[in-house]
Coordinates of C-alpha atoms in Angstrom, one line a residue:
Chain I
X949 CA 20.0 -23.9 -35.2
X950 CA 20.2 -26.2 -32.1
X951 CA 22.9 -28.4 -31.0
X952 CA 20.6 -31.4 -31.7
X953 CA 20.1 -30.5 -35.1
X954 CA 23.4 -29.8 -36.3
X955 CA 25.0 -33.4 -34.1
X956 CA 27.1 -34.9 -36.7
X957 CA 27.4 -38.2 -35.5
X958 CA 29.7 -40.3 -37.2
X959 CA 28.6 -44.2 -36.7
X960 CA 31.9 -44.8 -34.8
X961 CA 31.2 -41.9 -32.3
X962 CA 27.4 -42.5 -31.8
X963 CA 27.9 -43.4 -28.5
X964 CA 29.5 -42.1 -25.3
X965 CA 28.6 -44.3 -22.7
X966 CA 29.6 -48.1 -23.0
X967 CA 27.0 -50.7 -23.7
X968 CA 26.8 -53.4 -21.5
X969 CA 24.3 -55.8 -23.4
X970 CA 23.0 -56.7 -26.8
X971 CA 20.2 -54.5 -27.5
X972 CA 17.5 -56.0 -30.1
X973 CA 17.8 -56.3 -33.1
X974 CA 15.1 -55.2 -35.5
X975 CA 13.6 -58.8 -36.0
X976 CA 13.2 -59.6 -32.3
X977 CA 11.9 -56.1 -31.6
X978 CA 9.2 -56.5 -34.3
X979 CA 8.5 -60.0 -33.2
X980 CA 8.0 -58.5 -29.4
X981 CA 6.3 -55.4 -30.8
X982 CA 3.6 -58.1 -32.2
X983 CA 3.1 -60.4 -28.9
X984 CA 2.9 -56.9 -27.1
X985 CA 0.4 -55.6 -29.1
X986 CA -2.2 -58.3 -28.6
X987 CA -1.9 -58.0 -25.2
X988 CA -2.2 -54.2 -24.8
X989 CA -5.6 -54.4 -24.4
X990 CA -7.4 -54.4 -21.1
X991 CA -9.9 -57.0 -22.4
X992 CA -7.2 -59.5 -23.7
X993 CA -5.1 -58.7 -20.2
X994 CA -7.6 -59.9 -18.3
X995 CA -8.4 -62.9 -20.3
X996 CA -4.8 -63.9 -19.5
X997 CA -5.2 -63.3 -16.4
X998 CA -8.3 -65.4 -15.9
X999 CA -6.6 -68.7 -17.8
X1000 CA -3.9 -67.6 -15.2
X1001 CA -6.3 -67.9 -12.6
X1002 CA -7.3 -71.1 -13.2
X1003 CA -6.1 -74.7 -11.7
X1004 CA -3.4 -75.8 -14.4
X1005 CA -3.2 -72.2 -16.3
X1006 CA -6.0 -73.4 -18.3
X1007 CA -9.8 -72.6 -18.7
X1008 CA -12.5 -73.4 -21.0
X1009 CA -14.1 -70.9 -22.9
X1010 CA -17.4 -71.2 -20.6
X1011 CA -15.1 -69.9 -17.7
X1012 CA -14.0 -66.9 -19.4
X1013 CA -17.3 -65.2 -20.7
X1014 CA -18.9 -64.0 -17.8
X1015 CA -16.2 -62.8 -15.9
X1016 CA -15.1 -60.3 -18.5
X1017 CA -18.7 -59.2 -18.8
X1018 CA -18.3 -59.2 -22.9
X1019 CA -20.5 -61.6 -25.5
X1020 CA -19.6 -64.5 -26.4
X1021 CA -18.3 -63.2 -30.2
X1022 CA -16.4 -60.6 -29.1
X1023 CA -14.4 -63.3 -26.4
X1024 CA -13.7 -65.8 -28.7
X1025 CA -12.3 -62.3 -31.2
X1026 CA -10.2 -61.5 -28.4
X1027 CA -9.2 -65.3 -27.6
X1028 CA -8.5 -65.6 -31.6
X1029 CA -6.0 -62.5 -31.5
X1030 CA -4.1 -64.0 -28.2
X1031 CA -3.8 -67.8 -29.7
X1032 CA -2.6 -65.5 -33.4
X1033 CA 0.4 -64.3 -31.4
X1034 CA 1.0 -67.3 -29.4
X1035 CA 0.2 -66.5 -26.1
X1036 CA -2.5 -68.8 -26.0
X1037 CA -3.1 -72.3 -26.4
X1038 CA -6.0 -73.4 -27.8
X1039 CA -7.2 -77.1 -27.6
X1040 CA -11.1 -77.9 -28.7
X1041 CA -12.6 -80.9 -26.5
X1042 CA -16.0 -81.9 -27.2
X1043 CA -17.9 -79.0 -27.3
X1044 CA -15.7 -76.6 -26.1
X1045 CA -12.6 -74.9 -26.7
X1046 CA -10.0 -74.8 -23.9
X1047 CA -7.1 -72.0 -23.1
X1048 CA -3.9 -72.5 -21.6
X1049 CA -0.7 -69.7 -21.4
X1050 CA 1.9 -70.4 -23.6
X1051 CA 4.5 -69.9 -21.0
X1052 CA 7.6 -70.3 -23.7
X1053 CA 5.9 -67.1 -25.0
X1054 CA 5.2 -64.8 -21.5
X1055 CA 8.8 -65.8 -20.4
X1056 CA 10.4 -64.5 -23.1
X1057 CA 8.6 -61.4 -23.1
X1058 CA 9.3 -61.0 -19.0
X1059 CA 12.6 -61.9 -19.7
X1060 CA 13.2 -59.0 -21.9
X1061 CA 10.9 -56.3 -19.3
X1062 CA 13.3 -57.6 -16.4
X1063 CA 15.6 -54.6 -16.0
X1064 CA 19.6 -55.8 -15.6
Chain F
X406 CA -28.9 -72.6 -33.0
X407 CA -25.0 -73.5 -31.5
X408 CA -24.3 -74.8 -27.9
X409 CA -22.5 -72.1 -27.2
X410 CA -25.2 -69.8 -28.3
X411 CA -28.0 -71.0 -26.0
X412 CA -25.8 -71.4 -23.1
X413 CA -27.3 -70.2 -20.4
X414 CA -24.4 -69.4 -17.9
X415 CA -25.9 -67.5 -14.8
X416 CA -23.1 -66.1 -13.0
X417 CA -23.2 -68.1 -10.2
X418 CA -22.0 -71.5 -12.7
X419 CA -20.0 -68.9 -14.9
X420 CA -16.7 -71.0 -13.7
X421 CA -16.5 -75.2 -14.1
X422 CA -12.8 -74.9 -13.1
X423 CA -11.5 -73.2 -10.0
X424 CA -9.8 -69.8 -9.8
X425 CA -6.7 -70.2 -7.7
X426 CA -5.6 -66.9 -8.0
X427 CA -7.1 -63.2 -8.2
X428 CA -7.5 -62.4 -11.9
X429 CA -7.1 -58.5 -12.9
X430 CA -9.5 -55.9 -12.6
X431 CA -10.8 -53.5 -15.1
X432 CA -8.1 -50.7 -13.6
X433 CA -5.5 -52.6 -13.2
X434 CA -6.0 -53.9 -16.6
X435 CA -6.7 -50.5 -18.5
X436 CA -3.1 -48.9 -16.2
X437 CA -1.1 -52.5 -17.7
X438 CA -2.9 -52.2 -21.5
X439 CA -1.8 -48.2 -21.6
X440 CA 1.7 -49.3 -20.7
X441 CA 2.3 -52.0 -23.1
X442 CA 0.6 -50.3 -26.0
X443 CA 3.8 -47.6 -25.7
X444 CA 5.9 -50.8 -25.7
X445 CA 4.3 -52.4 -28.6
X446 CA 6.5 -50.5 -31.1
X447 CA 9.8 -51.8 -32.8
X448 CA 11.8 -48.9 -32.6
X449 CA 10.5 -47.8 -28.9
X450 CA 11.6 -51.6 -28.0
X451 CA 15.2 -51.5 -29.3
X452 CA 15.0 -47.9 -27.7
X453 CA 14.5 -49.6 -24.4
X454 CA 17.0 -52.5 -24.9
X455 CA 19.3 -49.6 -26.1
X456 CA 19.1 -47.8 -22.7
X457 CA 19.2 -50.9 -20.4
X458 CA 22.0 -52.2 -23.0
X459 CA 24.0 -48.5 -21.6
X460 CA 26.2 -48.7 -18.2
X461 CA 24.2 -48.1 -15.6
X462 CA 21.0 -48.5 -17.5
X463 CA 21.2 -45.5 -18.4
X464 CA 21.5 -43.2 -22.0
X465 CA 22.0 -39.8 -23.3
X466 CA 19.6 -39.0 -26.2
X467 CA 22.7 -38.6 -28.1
X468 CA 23.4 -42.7 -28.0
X469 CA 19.8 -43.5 -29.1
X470 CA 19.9 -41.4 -32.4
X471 CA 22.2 -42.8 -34.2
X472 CA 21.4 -47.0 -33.3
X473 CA 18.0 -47.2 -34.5
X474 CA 18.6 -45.6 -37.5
X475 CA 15.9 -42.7 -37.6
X476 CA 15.9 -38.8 -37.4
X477 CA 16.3 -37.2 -34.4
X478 CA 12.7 -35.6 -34.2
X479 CA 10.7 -39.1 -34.7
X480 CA 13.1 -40.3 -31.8
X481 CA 12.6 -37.9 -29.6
X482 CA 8.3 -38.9 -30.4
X483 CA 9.3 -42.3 -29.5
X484 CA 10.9 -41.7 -26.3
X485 CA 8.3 -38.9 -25.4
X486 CA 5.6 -42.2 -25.4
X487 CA 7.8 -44.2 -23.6
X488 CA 8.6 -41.3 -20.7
X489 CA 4.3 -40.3 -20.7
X490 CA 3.7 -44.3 -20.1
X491 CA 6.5 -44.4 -17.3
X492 CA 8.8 -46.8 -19.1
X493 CA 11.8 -44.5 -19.1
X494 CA 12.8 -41.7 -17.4
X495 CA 14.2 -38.4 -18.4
X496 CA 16.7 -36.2 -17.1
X497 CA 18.0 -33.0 -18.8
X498 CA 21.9 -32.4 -17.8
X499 CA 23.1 -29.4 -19.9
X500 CA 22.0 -29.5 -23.8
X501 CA 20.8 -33.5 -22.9
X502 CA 18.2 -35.7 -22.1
X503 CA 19.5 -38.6 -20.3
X504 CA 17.2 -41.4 -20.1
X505 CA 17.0 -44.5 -17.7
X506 CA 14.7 -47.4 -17.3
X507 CA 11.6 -47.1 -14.9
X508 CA 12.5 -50.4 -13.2
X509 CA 9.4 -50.1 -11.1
X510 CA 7.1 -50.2 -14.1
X511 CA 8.7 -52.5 -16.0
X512 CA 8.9 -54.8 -13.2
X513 CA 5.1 -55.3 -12.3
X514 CA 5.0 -56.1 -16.3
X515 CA 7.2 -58.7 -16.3
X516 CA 5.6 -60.1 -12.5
X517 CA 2.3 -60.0 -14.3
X518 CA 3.6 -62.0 -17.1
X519 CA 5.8 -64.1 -15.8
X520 CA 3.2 -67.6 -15.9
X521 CA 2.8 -68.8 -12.4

């Protein structure tokens, strides 16, 4: 029997040291969980990147093919999953789609990584 | 047959809009995507608002248990993640893990987000 297991832990006296902020709570965490997780993938990271890259934070799809060495198909799935959690914009113009950060979104997400 | 399927793009045309700044490469991409997949978890996000929430930024295991509403064994799997992928660190003091934020890590994150 360890000390861990056998904690009692009362609500009241769950914590010892003072917080000092508002953690999350469980909506924002899963709504952070689910911007995070399309962009935890080396692939989508560097599609952000490239739009980054760009004059004005924006590229057409065109631009962002080659550079990430992938087919066309499986650029546009990973483009599809970033505009899904809003880190993308998307805006079609003739023939092609074009890509812009959705700063609102990145900010937030900084915001949040930004250690006190 | 789609524009977009018969285009030709060499890679010398691969860009129609400039790149004004240095998009990621494949390592830095793969090191960011391995750190934010151990972020992209409800529970290990309010773990890691729960620590930097704490004086000092930092927490004894003891204050995390209890907050996020889960046994002691699946938070101590959570927090394992988040130590292995440099988002916290741990330090045992007596019958304790204390844990603080990994500034440095979480840091570059939010620099790479943070839209330009």
């Amino acid at each position: 029997m360890t000390v861990e297991q056998t904690l009692p832990a009362p609500a009241s006296a769950a914590c010892c040291t003072p917080l000092t902020a508002e953690p999350l709570d469980l909506a924002e965490a899963q709504d952070f969980a689910r911007i995070l997780k399309a962009l935890a993938d080396p692939t989508r990271l560097r599609l952000v990147s490239l739009v980054a890259a760009h004059e004005g934070n924006e590229a057409c799809a065109c631009d962002l093919i080659d550079p990430v060495g992938l087919g066309q198909p499986t650029v546009s799935h990973h483009l599809k999953i970033l505009v899904d959690a809003s880190v993308l914009h998307r805006e079609k113009r003739g023939i092609w789609s074009y890509y812009s950060l959705a700063a609102d979104t990145l900010e937030r997400i900084a915001a949040f990584l930004s250690p006190a």
